[in-house]
Amino acid sequence: MELDVTINEVKHIENLHPREMRRQALEGLVLWQKRSSAPLKDLLNVFRTNKRQDMIELIEEMQESTKKSVKRKRSLPHSYNRRSTIKRRAIHANQSSNLLSICEETKSVSDTDMNSQTESQPSTSIQQQAGDADEETTLVERRTSKLNMTTMTVNVLEMSSIKNYGNRICKSRIGILLHSDEYEENIRASAFGKNVQYISQNMKPGMLYNISGYELRTSEYVSSEQELILSRSTMIEHVPKEERFEATQYESNNIADIKDKTLVRKLQTVGPIIITSVGPARKPNKRFLKEVMLKDKSGKIKMNIWGFGINDIQFWYKRGEVLKLQNVEVGRFKSYDGDEYFLTAGDFATFERNSSEKMQHLLKNEDERYLIPETMDIKDVVNLERSKHLIYITSVKIESFAKKSHVEMIIKHCEYEESHGKLKETDNGWYCEECQECQEGEDKVRLKAEFVDSPISSDTSLWVTLFDKSSQTILGNKYESFRQSNNAKKRRAILRKVEKQETVYRLEISFNNEFEFQTATKIEIIPQK
């Protein structure tokens, strides 16, 4: 935009080359270059105006390389590698001030020379540039080819608060839940970055609108669902109040009803339910998580509440309170022990107290501290008489690995979606029940290890199942050779070396007193002084 390329020209380029940011930038530069009588000079002036000294220094460095290259050009041996040949072509293109040639010829050179620097130590300017690009054109916007100009009449059911998202660069996002007579299910919509303010000012809950210029796409998760991406290009027309219609109200479900794979990724109403345990907000990865255990007469289920900041998680209810949950999303994970269902309270989730329902009798035999993590030694863990969702064991070492079936150490998983779990071997190949097709599959490692306390060892040990990510931590640089080998003796030899290493670990497990093998949720190596 600083080079006077119009917004219509930008949109046209994005439509021609969706998902190709390098190509989009290249086409914009070529379009501008055709209008400029002195491209290099004008480009430097724009960089000076925008205080992009890093880019000015890069161009000056390329110009200096041109001079040096001309002096030593004839002395280069025939064995000089292809990378240098590409660089010489790029220098020649630079001398002619042809931006198209520069960008295309230097592509492989810049990828090789600069990727290692930018990945390991990204500069502030590059981060800022990425942030600006994300705000102008969101990730979802770049993935679609064109705006849908068909007018759709929608009723705004819910609007989330404006939230931050992203890890290194925080950007704003807002979620909108819509209903349209054209679709059976409610429609989820989002706006990102600078589009958030426009949408929040022009759409209000409970109002009816005609919208066009949106991006309508099929959900990546459920083929029957539609998602909308709204932006400043979206035309929003308010429909008079008397013409407003009411959205269909869905009946409340019990927990058993929603444990159905056809409901996965769909928003549901659940209740009444009673809270049996509330975990603290913790940070298992880049986001904060609060977990809540729920129960009714038909069963139990866990609800997850995520947030990039701890203040994003607003759940003030406690054990014993009866709630009705609205617009919570059903999730499903296919584990080795069977299907596991859970709920996620996202943008549109609301909680309503229901004091009239008497469900206190369901709290009997339910541990209030089930979701509260505890730190223990192995000798304390094996004596537990109750299950615990999460236990930290701060200092352990591996005594041995299970010496039963070596074949089960390598498990075929769905190569498209991790939650689909392991594949079933059939006469036609490896079959995924979720994808409903045969595929090559992806090999993953599953180990079973015996752990003991460290440094003070005892006769008490704990057998733990280590799935793929935990196995990578245990095997280190031998992971790939272990995974790819078909030789059981070679795998045993690798495991014996691990047993002799005396490495000390910090272990996190999910404990079920009915299981022989507990499940590791995370394992870390403790550096030794």
Short mmCIF file of C-alpha atoms in Angstrom, two decimals:
data_model
loop_
_atom_site.label_atom_id
_atom_site.label_comp_id
_atom_site.label_asym_id
_atom_site.label_seq_id
_atom_site.Cartn_x
_atom_site.Cartn_y
_atom_site.Cartn_z
CA MET A 1 0.00 0.00 0.00
CA GLU A 2 2.93 2.34 0.65
CA LEU A 3 3.90 1.83 -3.01
CA ASP A 4 0.48 3.14 -4.12
CA VAL A 5 -0.90 -0.26 -5.07
CA THR A 6 -4.67 0.05 -4.60
CA ILE A 7 -6.75 -2.17 -2.34
CA ASN A 8 -8.63 -3.54 -5.38
CA GLU A 9 -5.33 -4.53 -7.00
CA VAL A 10 -4.23 -6.21 -3.77
CA LYS A 11 -7.47 -8.19 -3.56
CA HIS A 12 -7.14 -9.19 -7.21
CA ILE A 13 -3.62 -10.51 -6.64
CA GLU A 14 -4.75 -12.44 -3.55
CA ASN A 15 -7.57 -14.03 -5.53
CA LEU A 16 -5.19 -15.06 -8.33
CA HIS A 17 -2.64 -16.59 -5.94
CA PRO A 18 -4.38 -17.84 -2.78
CA ARG A 19 -2.13 -19.26 -0.03
CA GLU A 20 1.02 -18.06 -1.84
CA MET A 21 2.31 -15.12 0.17
CA ARG A 22 5.66 -15.01 -1.64
CA ARG A 23 3.93 -14.92 -5.02
CA GLN A 24 1.46 -12.27 -3.85
CA ALA A 25 4.30 -10.02 -2.71
CA LEU A 26 6.19 -10.63 -5.94
CA GLU A 27 3.21 -9.75 -8.15
CA GLY A 28 2.62 -6.56 -6.15
CA LEU A 29 6.24 -5.49 -6.66
CA VAL A 30 6.12 -6.27 -10.38
CA LEU A 31 2.91 -4.26 -10.77
CA TRP A 32 4.51 -1.28 -9.01
CA GLN A 33 7.79 -1.60 -10.91
CA LYS A 34 6.02 -1.16 -14.26
CA ARG A 35 4.83 2.28 -13.13
CA SER A 36 8.15 3.45 -11.69
CA SER A 37 10.91 5.09 -13.74
CA ALA A 38 13.56 4.42 -11.07
CA PRO A 39 12.45 1.30 -9.15
CA LEU A 40 15.50 0.83 -6.91
CA LYS A 41 15.68 4.50 -5.93
CA ASP A 42 11.94 4.68 -5.22
CA LEU A 43 12.08 1.48 -3.19
CA LEU A 44 14.88 2.86 -1.02
CA ASN A 45 12.91 6.06 -0.44
CA VAL A 46 9.86 4.05 0.73
CA PHE A 47 12.02 2.08 3.13
CA ARG A 48 13.51 5.29 4.55
CA THR A 49 10.04 6.78 5.04
CA ASN A 50 8.91 3.67 6.92
CA LYS A 51 12.14 3.43 8.93
CA ARG A 52 13.06 0.04 7.49
CA GLN A 53 16.82 0.41 7.88
CA ASP A 54 17.22 -3.39 7.79
CA MET A 55 15.92 -3.49 4.20
CA ILE A 56 18.10 -0.56 3.15
CA GLU A 57 21.16 -2.35 4.52
CA LEU A 58 20.15 -5.54 2.70
CA ILE A 59 19.96 -3.72 -0.67
CA GLU A 60 23.28 -1.98 -0.05
CA GLU A 61 24.82 -5.35 0.81
CA MET A 62 23.52 -6.79 -2.47
CA GLN A 63 24.97 -3.84 -4.38
CA GLU A 64 28.34 -4.35 -2.68
CA SER A 65 28.20 -8.05 -3.55
CA THR A 66 27.64 -7.07 -7.18
CA LYS A 67 30.85 -5.06 -7.31
CA LYS A 68 32.90 -7.82 -5.67
CA SER A 69 31.38 -10.49 -7.87
CA VAL A 70 32.25 -8.64 -11.09
CA LYS A 71 35.92 -8.41 -9.99
CA ARG A 72 36.26 -12.14 -9.27
CA LYS A 73 33.86 -13.45 -11.89
CA ARG A 74 36.49 -14.70 -14.39
CA SER A 75 38.61 -16.44 -11.75
CA LEU A 76 35.85 -18.78 -10.57
CA PRO A 77 36.68 -22.48 -11.11
CA HIS A 78 34.34 -24.76 -13.08
CA SER A 79 33.60 -26.71 -9.89
CA TYR A 80 31.93 -23.67 -8.29
CA ASN A 81 28.57 -24.98 -7.03
CA ARG A 82 25.09 -24.32 -8.35
CA ARG A 83 24.19 -22.05 -5.47
CA SER A 84 26.88 -19.60 -6.54
CA THR A 85 25.62 -19.77 -10.13
CA ILE A 86 22.13 -18.80 -8.96
CA LYS A 87 23.63 -15.98 -6.92
CA ARG A 88 25.54 -14.60 -9.92
CA ARG A 89 22.32 -14.62 -11.96
CA ALA A 90 20.58 -12.77 -9.13
CA ILE A 91 23.38 -10.15 -9.09
CA HIS A 92 23.03 -9.69 -12.83
CA ALA A 93 19.28 -9.22 -12.36
CA ASN A 94 19.97 -6.69 -9.60
CA GLN A 95 22.14 -4.62 -11.93
CA SER A 96 19.27 -4.34 -14.38
CA SER A 97 16.85 -3.26 -11.57
CA ASN A 98 14.36 -5.92 -12.67
CA LEU A 99 12.43 -6.87 -9.54
CA LEU A 100 10.79 -9.91 -11.11
CA SER A 101 14.17 -11.41 -12.00
CA ILE A 102 15.65 -10.49 -8.63
CA CYS A 103 12.87 -12.19 -6.67
CA GLU A 104 12.75 -15.34 -8.80
CA GLU A 105 16.50 -15.83 -9.18
CA THR A 106 17.37 -15.15 -5.53
CA LYS A 107 14.57 -17.33 -4.14
CA SER A 108 16.70 -20.40 -3.43
CA VAL A 109 19.68 -18.31 -2.33
CA SER A 110 17.68 -16.28 0.17
CA ASP A 111 15.96 -19.41 1.46
CA THR A 112 19.33 -21.03 2.18
CA ASP A 113 21.21 -17.99 3.44
CA MET A 114 18.58 -16.38 5.63
CA ASN A 115 16.22 -19.10 6.92
CA SER A 116 18.61 -20.34 9.60
CA GLN A 117 19.10 -16.80 10.91
CA THR A 118 15.44 -15.80 10.93
CA GLU A 119 14.26 -19.08 12.46
CA SER A 120 16.77 -19.16 15.29
CA GLN A 121 16.80 -15.43 16.05
CA PRO A 122 13.96 -13.52 14.39
CA SER A 123 14.47 -9.77 14.33
CA THR A 124 11.92 -7.39 15.78
CA SER A 125 11.35 -5.91 12.34
CA ILE A 126 10.48 -9.28 10.84
CA GLN A 127 8.06 -10.02 13.67
CA GLN A 128 6.45 -6.61 13.22
CA GLN A 129 6.18 -7.19 9.48
CA ALA A 130 4.48 -10.55 10.12
CA GLY A 131 2.11 -8.92 12.59
CA ASP A 132 1.13 -6.20 10.13
CA ALA A 133 0.52 -8.76 7.40
CA ASP A 134 -1.62 -10.89 9.69
CA GLU A 135 -3.77 -7.93 10.70
CA GLU A 136 -4.40 -6.83 7.12
CA THR A 137 -5.02 -10.31 5.75
CA THR A 138 -5.79 -13.04 8.26
CA LEU A 139 -4.64 -16.61 7.95
CA VAL A 140 -8.11 -17.77 7.04
CA GLU A 141 -8.52 -14.97 4.48
CA ARG A 142 -5.36 -16.03 2.68
CA ARG A 143 -6.68 -19.57 2.35
CA THR A 144 -9.77 -18.64 0.34
CA SER A 145 -9.90 -17.58 -3.27
CA LYS A 146 -12.65 -14.94 -3.35
CA LEU A 147 -15.43 -13.26 -1.41
CA ASN A 148 -18.94 -14.64 -1.60
CA MET A 149 -21.24 -11.82 -2.73
CA THR A 150 -24.47 -13.81 -2.24
CA THR A 151 -26.71 -12.03 0.27
CA MET A 152 -27.44 -14.11 3.36
CA THR A 153 -29.96 -13.16 6.07
CA VAL A 154 -28.60 -14.01 9.50
CA ASN A 155 -29.72 -13.56 13.08
CA VAL A 156 -26.90 -12.80 15.54
CA LEU A 157 -27.37 -15.19 18.46
CA GLU A 158 -24.17 -14.57 20.42
CA MET A 159 -21.04 -12.42 20.18
CA SER A 160 -17.94 -13.18 22.20
CA SER A 161 -15.87 -10.54 23.90
CA ILE A 162 -12.86 -9.26 21.94
CA LYS A 163 -10.00 -11.61 22.80
CA ASN A 164 -6.31 -11.83 22.01
CA TYR A 165 -4.97 -14.80 20.14
CA GLY A 166 -1.53 -15.83 18.94
CA ASN A 167 1.59 -16.64 20.90
CA ARG A 168 4.49 -14.38 19.92
CA ILE A 169 2.38 -11.68 18.29
CA CYS A 170 -0.96 -11.00 19.98
CA LYS A 171 -3.81 -10.05 17.67
CA SER A 172 -7.48 -9.46 18.40
CA ARG A 173 -10.31 -11.81 17.47
CA ILE A 174 -14.06 -11.90 17.93
CA GLY A 175 -16.46 -14.82 17.49
CA ILE A 176 -20.06 -14.54 16.30
CA LEU A 177 -22.74 -17.23 16.42
CA LEU A 178 -25.28 -16.83 13.62
CA HIS A 179 -28.49 -18.52 12.58
CA SER A 180 -29.89 -18.63 9.06
CA ASP A 181 -32.93 -20.40 7.65
CA GLU A 182 -30.67 -21.64 4.85
CA TYR A 183 -28.84 -24.00 7.23
CA GLU A 184 -30.08 -26.42 9.87
CA GLU A 185 -27.18 -25.82 12.23
CA ASN A 186 -26.10 -22.52 13.70
CA ILE A 187 -23.16 -20.95 11.87
CA ARG A 188 -19.93 -19.91 13.52
CA ALA A 189 -18.20 -16.79 12.24
CA SER A 190 -15.00 -14.95 13.15
CA ALA A 191 -13.24 -11.66 12.47
CA PHE A 192 -9.54 -10.99 13.04
CA GLY A 193 -7.17 -8.08 13.53
CA LYS A 194 -8.34 -4.71 12.24
CA ASN A 195 -11.59 -6.27 11.05
CA VAL A 196 -12.73 -6.82 14.66
CA GLN A 197 -13.63 -3.20 15.34
CA TYR A 198 -15.67 -2.92 12.13
CA ILE A 199 -17.68 -6.07 12.91
CA SER A 200 -18.24 -5.24 16.60
CA GLN A 201 -19.55 -1.79 15.69
CA ASN A 202 -21.90 -2.98 12.96
CA MET A 203 -23.33 -6.21 14.39
CA LYS A 204 -25.16 -6.66 17.71
CA PRO A 205 -26.65 -9.75 19.40
CA GLY A 206 -30.38 -10.27 18.78
CA MET A 207 -30.39 -8.29 15.53
CA LEU A 208 -31.13 -9.44 11.99
CA TYR A 209 -28.80 -8.55 9.10
CA ASN A 210 -28.34 -9.07 5.39
CA ILE A 211 -24.65 -9.73 4.77
CA SER A 212 -22.55 -10.20 1.63
CA GLY A 213 -18.86 -10.08 0.83
CA TYR A 214 -18.02 -12.80 3.36
CA GLU A 215 -15.99 -15.97 3.03
CA LEU A 216 -18.04 -19.13 3.34
CA ARG A 217 -16.20 -22.38 3.63
CA THR A 218 -16.77 -25.96 4.74
CA SER A 219 -15.32 -26.73 8.12
CA GLU A 220 -12.05 -28.66 8.17
CA TYR A 221 -13.47 -30.94 10.86
CA VAL A 222 -17.10 -31.69 9.98
CA SER A 223 -18.18 -31.66 6.35
CA SER A 224 -21.75 -30.60 7.18
CA GLU A 225 -20.69 -27.45 9.03
CA GLN A 226 -20.12 -24.04 7.49
CA GLU A 227 -17.85 -21.28 8.78
CA LEU A 228 -17.91 -17.59 7.91
CA ILE A 229 -14.98 -15.19 7.92
CA LEU A 230 -16.09 -11.56 8.16
CA SER A 231 -13.95 -8.53 7.34
CA ARG A 232 -14.16 -4.84 6.42
CA SER A 233 -15.09 -6.02 2.92
CA THR A 234 -18.30 -7.54 4.30
CA MET A 235 -21.42 -5.51 3.49
CA ILE A 236 -23.76 -5.41 6.52
CA GLU A 237 -27.36 -4.19 6.21
CA HIS A 238 -29.59 -4.06 9.28
CA VAL A 239 -33.07 -5.61 8.79
CA PRO A 240 -35.93 -3.76 10.59
CA LYS A 241 -36.93 -5.18 13.95
CA GLU A 242 -40.43 -6.28 12.94
CA GLU A 243 -38.94 -8.64 10.34
CA ARG A 244 -36.67 -10.39 12.81
CA PHE A 245 -37.15 -14.12 13.24
CA GLU A 246 -36.33 -16.35 16.17
CA ALA A 247 -33.76 -19.11 15.87
CA THR A 248 -34.66 -22.69 16.66
CA GLN A 249 -34.16 -23.50 20.33
CA TYR A 250 -32.44 -26.85 20.82
CA GLU A 251 -33.45 -29.17 23.64
CA SER A 252 -31.06 -29.83 26.48
CA ASN A 253 -29.19 -33.14 26.45
CA ASN A 254 -27.85 -35.35 29.16
CA ILE A 255 -24.22 -36.49 29.12
CA ALA A 256 -24.96 -39.89 27.55
CA ASP A 257 -26.80 -38.22 24.65
CA ILE A 258 -23.81 -36.11 23.55
CA LYS A 259 -21.35 -39.02 23.52
CA ASP A 260 -22.08 -39.52 19.85
CA LYS A 261 -19.47 -39.12 17.10
CA THR A 262 -22.04 -37.44 14.83
CA LEU A 263 -22.10 -34.53 17.32
CA VAL A 264 -18.34 -33.98 17.40
CA ARG A 265 -17.36 -30.31 16.76
CA LYS A 266 -21.00 -29.26 17.13
CA LEU A 267 -22.38 -26.89 19.75
CA GLN A 268 -24.77 -28.46 22.23
CA THR A 269 -26.90 -27.61 25.25
CA VAL A 270 -26.25 -29.88 28.23
CA GLY A 271 -27.94 -30.01 31.60
CA PRO A 272 -28.82 -29.94 34.28
CA ILE A 273 -25.44 -31.25 35.47
CA ILE A 274 -23.57 -31.00 38.76
CA ILE A 275 -19.93 -30.02 39.23
CA THR A 276 -17.91 -32.71 41.02
CA SER A 277 -14.38 -31.25 40.73
CA VAL A 278 -12.75 -28.02 39.51
CA GLY A 279 -9.07 -27.90 38.62
CA PRO A 280 -6.81 -24.84 38.87
CA ALA A 281 -5.86 -22.80 35.81
CA ARG A 282 -2.53 -24.18 34.57
CA LYS A 283 -0.38 -23.82 31.47
CA PRO A 284 0.29 -27.25 29.89
CA ASN A 285 1.46 -25.65 26.63
CA LYS A 286 1.28 -22.16 25.13
CA ARG A 287 -2.24 -21.57 26.45
CA PHE A 288 -3.85 -21.68 29.88
CA LEU A 289 -6.31 -24.44 30.71
CA LYS A 290 -8.99 -24.92 33.35
CA GLU A 291 -10.69 -28.31 33.66
CA VAL A 292 -14.10 -29.06 35.19
CA MET A 293 -15.57 -32.49 35.94
CA LEU A 294 -19.33 -32.75 35.37
CA LYS A 295 -21.88 -35.44 36.20
CA ASP A 296 -25.53 -36.31 35.78
CA LYS A 297 -27.49 -39.52 36.27
CA SER A 298 -26.38 -40.79 32.84
CA GLY A 299 -22.62 -40.39 33.25
CA LYS A 300 -19.58 -38.11 33.65
CA ILE A 301 -17.63 -35.88 31.29
CA LYS A 302 -14.75 -33.38 31.52
CA MET A 303 -15.02 -29.81 30.22
CA ASN A 304 -11.97 -27.82 29.05
CA ILE A 305 -11.78 -24.01 29.11
CA TRP A 306 -8.80 -22.53 27.21
CA GLY A 307 -7.34 -19.02 27.12
CA PHE A 308 -4.18 -17.29 25.92
CA GLY A 309 -4.17 -15.37 29.20
CA ILE A 310 -5.27 -16.51 32.63
CA ASN A 311 -7.86 -13.69 32.70
CA ASP A 312 -9.47 -15.14 29.55
CA ILE A 313 -10.74 -18.05 31.66
CA GLN A 314 -13.82 -16.89 33.53
CA PHE A 315 -15.42 -19.74 35.44
CA TRP A 316 -16.44 -18.88 39.00
CA TYR A 317 -18.50 -21.96 39.87
CA LYS A 318 -17.55 -24.64 42.40
CA ARG A 319 -18.24 -28.23 43.37
CA GLY A 320 -21.87 -28.97 44.14
CA GLU A 321 -23.37 -26.26 41.93
CA VAL A 322 -25.92 -27.34 39.32
CA LEU A 323 -25.59 -25.75 35.87
CA LYS A 324 -27.13 -25.72 32.44
CA LEU A 325 -24.46 -25.42 29.73
CA GLN A 326 -25.27 -23.74 26.44
CA ASN A 327 -23.18 -23.69 23.24
CA VAL A 328 -20.48 -26.04 24.49
CA GLU A 329 -18.59 -27.98 21.84
CA VAL A 330 -18.41 -31.79 21.83
CA GLY A 331 -14.96 -33.28 21.35
CA ARG A 332 -13.77 -36.83 20.91
CA PHE A 333 -10.40 -38.53 21.15
CA LYS A 334 -9.85 -42.10 20.06
CA SER A 335 -7.50 -43.60 22.64
CA TYR A 336 -6.18 -47.16 22.90
CA ASP A 337 -8.78 -47.83 25.59
CA GLY A 338 -11.69 -46.63 23.45
CA ASP A 339 -13.44 -43.38 22.58
CA GLU A 340 -13.03 -40.52 25.04
CA TYR A 341 -15.50 -37.63 24.87
CA PHE A 342 -15.05 -34.18 26.35
CA LEU A 343 -16.57 -30.70 26.18
CA THR A 344 -14.91 -27.42 25.28
CA ALA A 345 -16.33 -24.11 26.50
CA GLY A 346 -15.40 -21.74 23.67
CA ASP A 347 -16.43 -18.27 22.51
CA PHE A 348 -20.18 -18.80 22.80
CA ALA A 349 -20.45 -20.98 25.90
CA THR A 350 -22.72 -19.74 28.67
CA PHE A 351 -23.40 -21.21 32.11
CA GLU A 352 -26.72 -20.87 33.92
CA ARG A 353 -27.22 -21.84 37.56
CA ASN A 354 -30.15 -24.13 38.27
CA SER A 355 -30.85 -24.06 42.01
CA SER A 356 -34.16 -25.90 41.65
CA GLU A 357 -32.52 -29.18 40.65
CA LYS A 358 -31.49 -31.45 43.54
CA MET A 359 -28.48 -33.46 42.42
CA GLN A 360 -26.31 -33.48 45.55
CA HIS A 361 -26.66 -37.26 45.90
CA LEU A 362 -24.50 -37.62 42.76
CA LEU A 363 -21.49 -36.26 44.65
CA LYS A 364 -21.20 -39.44 46.67
CA ASN A 365 -17.88 -41.25 46.00
CA GLU A 366 -16.71 -38.40 43.72
CA ASP A 367 -13.30 -37.01 44.71
CA GLU A 368 -13.39 -33.22 45.02
CA ARG A 369 -9.61 -33.07 44.39
CA TYR A 370 -9.65 -35.34 41.30
CA LEU A 371 -8.63 -32.51 38.94
CA ILE A 372 -6.17 -30.84 41.33
CA PRO A 373 -2.59 -31.91 40.41
CA GLU A 374 -0.48 -33.38 43.20
CA THR A 375 3.27 -34.01 43.53
CA MET A 376 4.21 -37.47 44.80
CA ASP A 377 6.93 -40.11 44.89
CA ILE A 378 6.38 -43.43 43.16
CA LYS A 379 6.02 -45.22 46.50
CA ASP A 380 3.10 -42.86 47.31
CA VAL A 381 1.50 -43.27 43.88
CA VAL A 382 1.30 -47.07 43.97
CA ASN A 383 -0.48 -46.92 47.33
CA LEU A 384 -3.23 -44.61 46.04
CA GLU A 385 -6.73 -46.01 46.37
CA ARG A 386 -8.36 -43.39 44.15
CA SER A 387 -7.80 -42.21 40.58
CA LYS A 388 -6.09 -38.87 39.90
CA HIS A 389 -6.29 -36.87 36.71
CA LEU A 390 -2.73 -35.54 37.00
CA ILE A 391 0.24 -36.46 39.21
CA TYR A 392 3.72 -34.91 39.09
CA ILE A 393 6.63 -37.21 39.95
CA THR A 394 9.66 -34.96 40.14
CA SER A 395 12.63 -37.35 40.02
CA VAL A 396 12.54 -40.83 38.48
CA LYS A 397 14.67 -43.09 36.31
CA ILE A 398 13.91 -46.04 34.04
CA GLU A 399 14.57 -49.45 35.56
CA SER A 400 13.56 -51.51 32.52
CA PHE A 401 11.29 -51.75 29.50
CA ALA A 402 8.57 -54.35 29.03
CA LYS A 403 10.04 -57.38 27.26
CA LYS A 404 6.84 -58.83 25.87
CA SER A 405 5.71 -58.12 22.32
CA HIS A 406 8.18 -56.03 20.30
CA VAL A 407 5.66 -55.75 17.46
CA GLU A 408 3.36 -53.55 19.56
CA MET A 409 6.12 -50.99 20.02
CA ILE A 410 5.29 -49.56 16.59
CA ILE A 411 1.67 -48.53 16.05
CA LYS A 412 0.12 -47.44 12.76
CA HIS A 413 -1.75 -44.15 13.19
CA CYS A 414 -3.96 -42.12 10.89
CA GLU A 415 -1.70 -39.88 8.85
CA TYR A 416 -4.34 -37.16 8.40
CA GLU A 417 -5.76 -36.55 11.89
CA GLU A 418 -4.07 -37.47 15.17
CA SER A 419 -7.35 -37.82 17.07
CA HIS A 420 -8.41 -40.65 14.73
CA GLY A 421 -6.02 -42.93 16.60
CA LYS A 422 -4.51 -46.21 15.45
CA LEU A 423 -5.38 -47.97 12.20
CA LYS A 424 -6.88 -51.41 11.79
CA GLU A 425 -5.06 -53.95 9.65
CA THR A 426 -7.27 -55.45 6.91
CA ASP A 427 -6.75 -57.49 3.77
CA ASN A 428 -6.78 -54.27 1.74
CA GLY A 429 -4.28 -52.43 3.95
CA TRP A 430 -4.40 -50.17 7.00
CA TYR A 431 -7.94 -48.90 7.52
CA CYS A 432 -9.00 -45.75 9.40
CA GLU A 433 -12.52 -46.05 10.79
CA GLU A 434 -12.92 -42.26 10.95
CA CYS A 435 -11.67 -41.50 7.42
CA GLN A 436 -13.42 -44.69 6.21
CA GLU A 437 -10.58 -45.52 3.86
CA CYS A 438 -7.32 -47.41 3.68
CA GLN A 439 -4.09 -45.43 3.87
CA GLU A 440 -0.37 -45.90 4.26
CA GLY A 441 -0.50 -44.64 7.84
CA GLU A 442 2.14 -43.12 10.07
CA ASP A 443 4.36 -45.17 12.36
CA LYS A 444 4.36 -44.06 16.01
CA VAL A 445 6.23 -45.49 18.97
CA ARG A 446 4.58 -46.81 22.11
CA LEU A 447 6.82 -48.00 24.95
CA LYS A 448 6.06 -49.51 28.34
CA ALA A 449 8.66 -48.67 30.98
CA GLU A 450 9.20 -49.45 34.64
CA PHE A 451 10.09 -46.33 36.67
CA VAL A 452 11.65 -46.05 40.13
CA ASP A 453 12.32 -43.08 42.38
CA SER A 454 15.68 -41.34 42.03
CA PRO A 455 18.21 -40.81 43.59
CA ILE A 456 16.86 -42.83 46.52
CA SER A 457 15.62 -46.02 44.91
CA SER A 458 13.24 -48.44 46.57
CA ASP A 459 11.68 -51.79 45.86
CA THR A 460 8.54 -50.02 44.66
CA SER A 461 8.18 -49.38 40.93
CA LEU A 462 5.53 -48.03 38.58
CA TRP A 463 4.79 -49.26 35.06
CA VAL A 464 3.95 -46.44 32.66
CA THR A 465 2.86 -46.38 29.00
CA LEU A 466 4.82 -43.83 26.95
CA PHE A 467 3.15 -42.69 23.75
CA ASP A 468 4.88 -41.15 20.76
CA LYS A 469 5.95 -37.72 22.09
CA SER A 470 7.12 -39.17 25.39
CA SER A 471 8.95 -41.93 23.52
CA GLN A 472 10.79 -39.29 21.49
CA THR A 473 12.06 -37.74 24.73
CA ILE A 474 13.22 -41.14 26.03
CA LEU A 475 14.92 -42.32 22.81
CA GLY A 476 16.46 -38.97 21.81
CA ASN A 477 18.47 -39.15 18.58
CA LYS A 478 17.77 -42.90 18.32
CA TYR A 479 14.04 -42.31 17.88
CA GLU A 480 14.00 -42.39 14.06
CA SER A 481 16.18 -45.49 13.75
CA PHE A 482 14.01 -47.23 16.36
CA ARG A 483 10.80 -46.24 14.59
CA GLN A 484 11.98 -47.25 11.12
CA SER A 485 13.65 -50.53 12.08
CA ASN A 486 11.91 -53.85 11.51
CA ASN A 487 14.55 -55.68 13.51
CA ALA A 488 13.35 -56.59 17.02
CA LYS A 489 16.93 -57.26 18.21
CA LYS A 490 18.02 -53.79 17.12
CA ARG A 491 15.13 -52.21 19.01
CA ARG A 492 15.99 -54.19 22.13
CA ALA A 493 19.61 -53.08 21.86
CA ILE A 494 18.54 -49.42 21.72
CA LEU A 495 16.31 -49.87 24.77
CA ARG A 496 19.12 -51.58 26.73
CA LYS A 497 21.34 -48.55 26.11
CA VAL A 498 18.60 -46.28 27.44
CA GLU A 499 18.31 -48.45 30.56
CA LYS A 500 22.04 -48.08 31.25
CA GLN A 501 22.09 -44.29 30.84
CA GLU A 502 20.72 -43.60 34.34
CA THR A 503 18.93 -40.48 33.00
CA VAL A 504 16.71 -38.70 35.53
CA TYR A 505 13.24 -37.57 34.42
CA ARG A 506 10.34 -35.46 35.59
CA LEU A 507 7.18 -37.43 34.92
CA GLU A 508 3.52 -36.41 34.64
CA ILE A 509 0.94 -39.20 34.66
CA SER A 510 -2.78 -39.76 34.64
CA PHE A 511 -3.44 -42.37 37.35
CA ASN A 512 -6.20 -44.97 37.30
CA ASN A 513 -6.01 -47.47 40.15
CA GLU A 514 -7.81 -50.08 38.02
CA PHE A 515 -5.07 -50.15 35.34
CA GLU A 516 -1.78 -52.06 35.45
CA PHE A 517 -0.06 -49.48 33.24
CA GLN A 518 -0.49 -45.77 33.93
CA THR A 519 -0.39 -43.17 31.12
CA ALA A 520 2.36 -40.58 30.81
CA THR A 521 0.98 -37.19 29.77
CA LYS A 522 4.43 -35.56 29.70
CA ILE A 523 8.05 -36.44 30.45
CA GLU A 524 11.09 -34.18 30.69
CA ILE A 525 14.80 -34.85 31.16
CA ILE A 526 16.26 -33.24 34.29
CA PRO A 527 19.74 -31.82 33.52
CA GLN A 528 22.39 -33.17 35.88
CA LYS A 529 25.01 -30.87 37.42
#
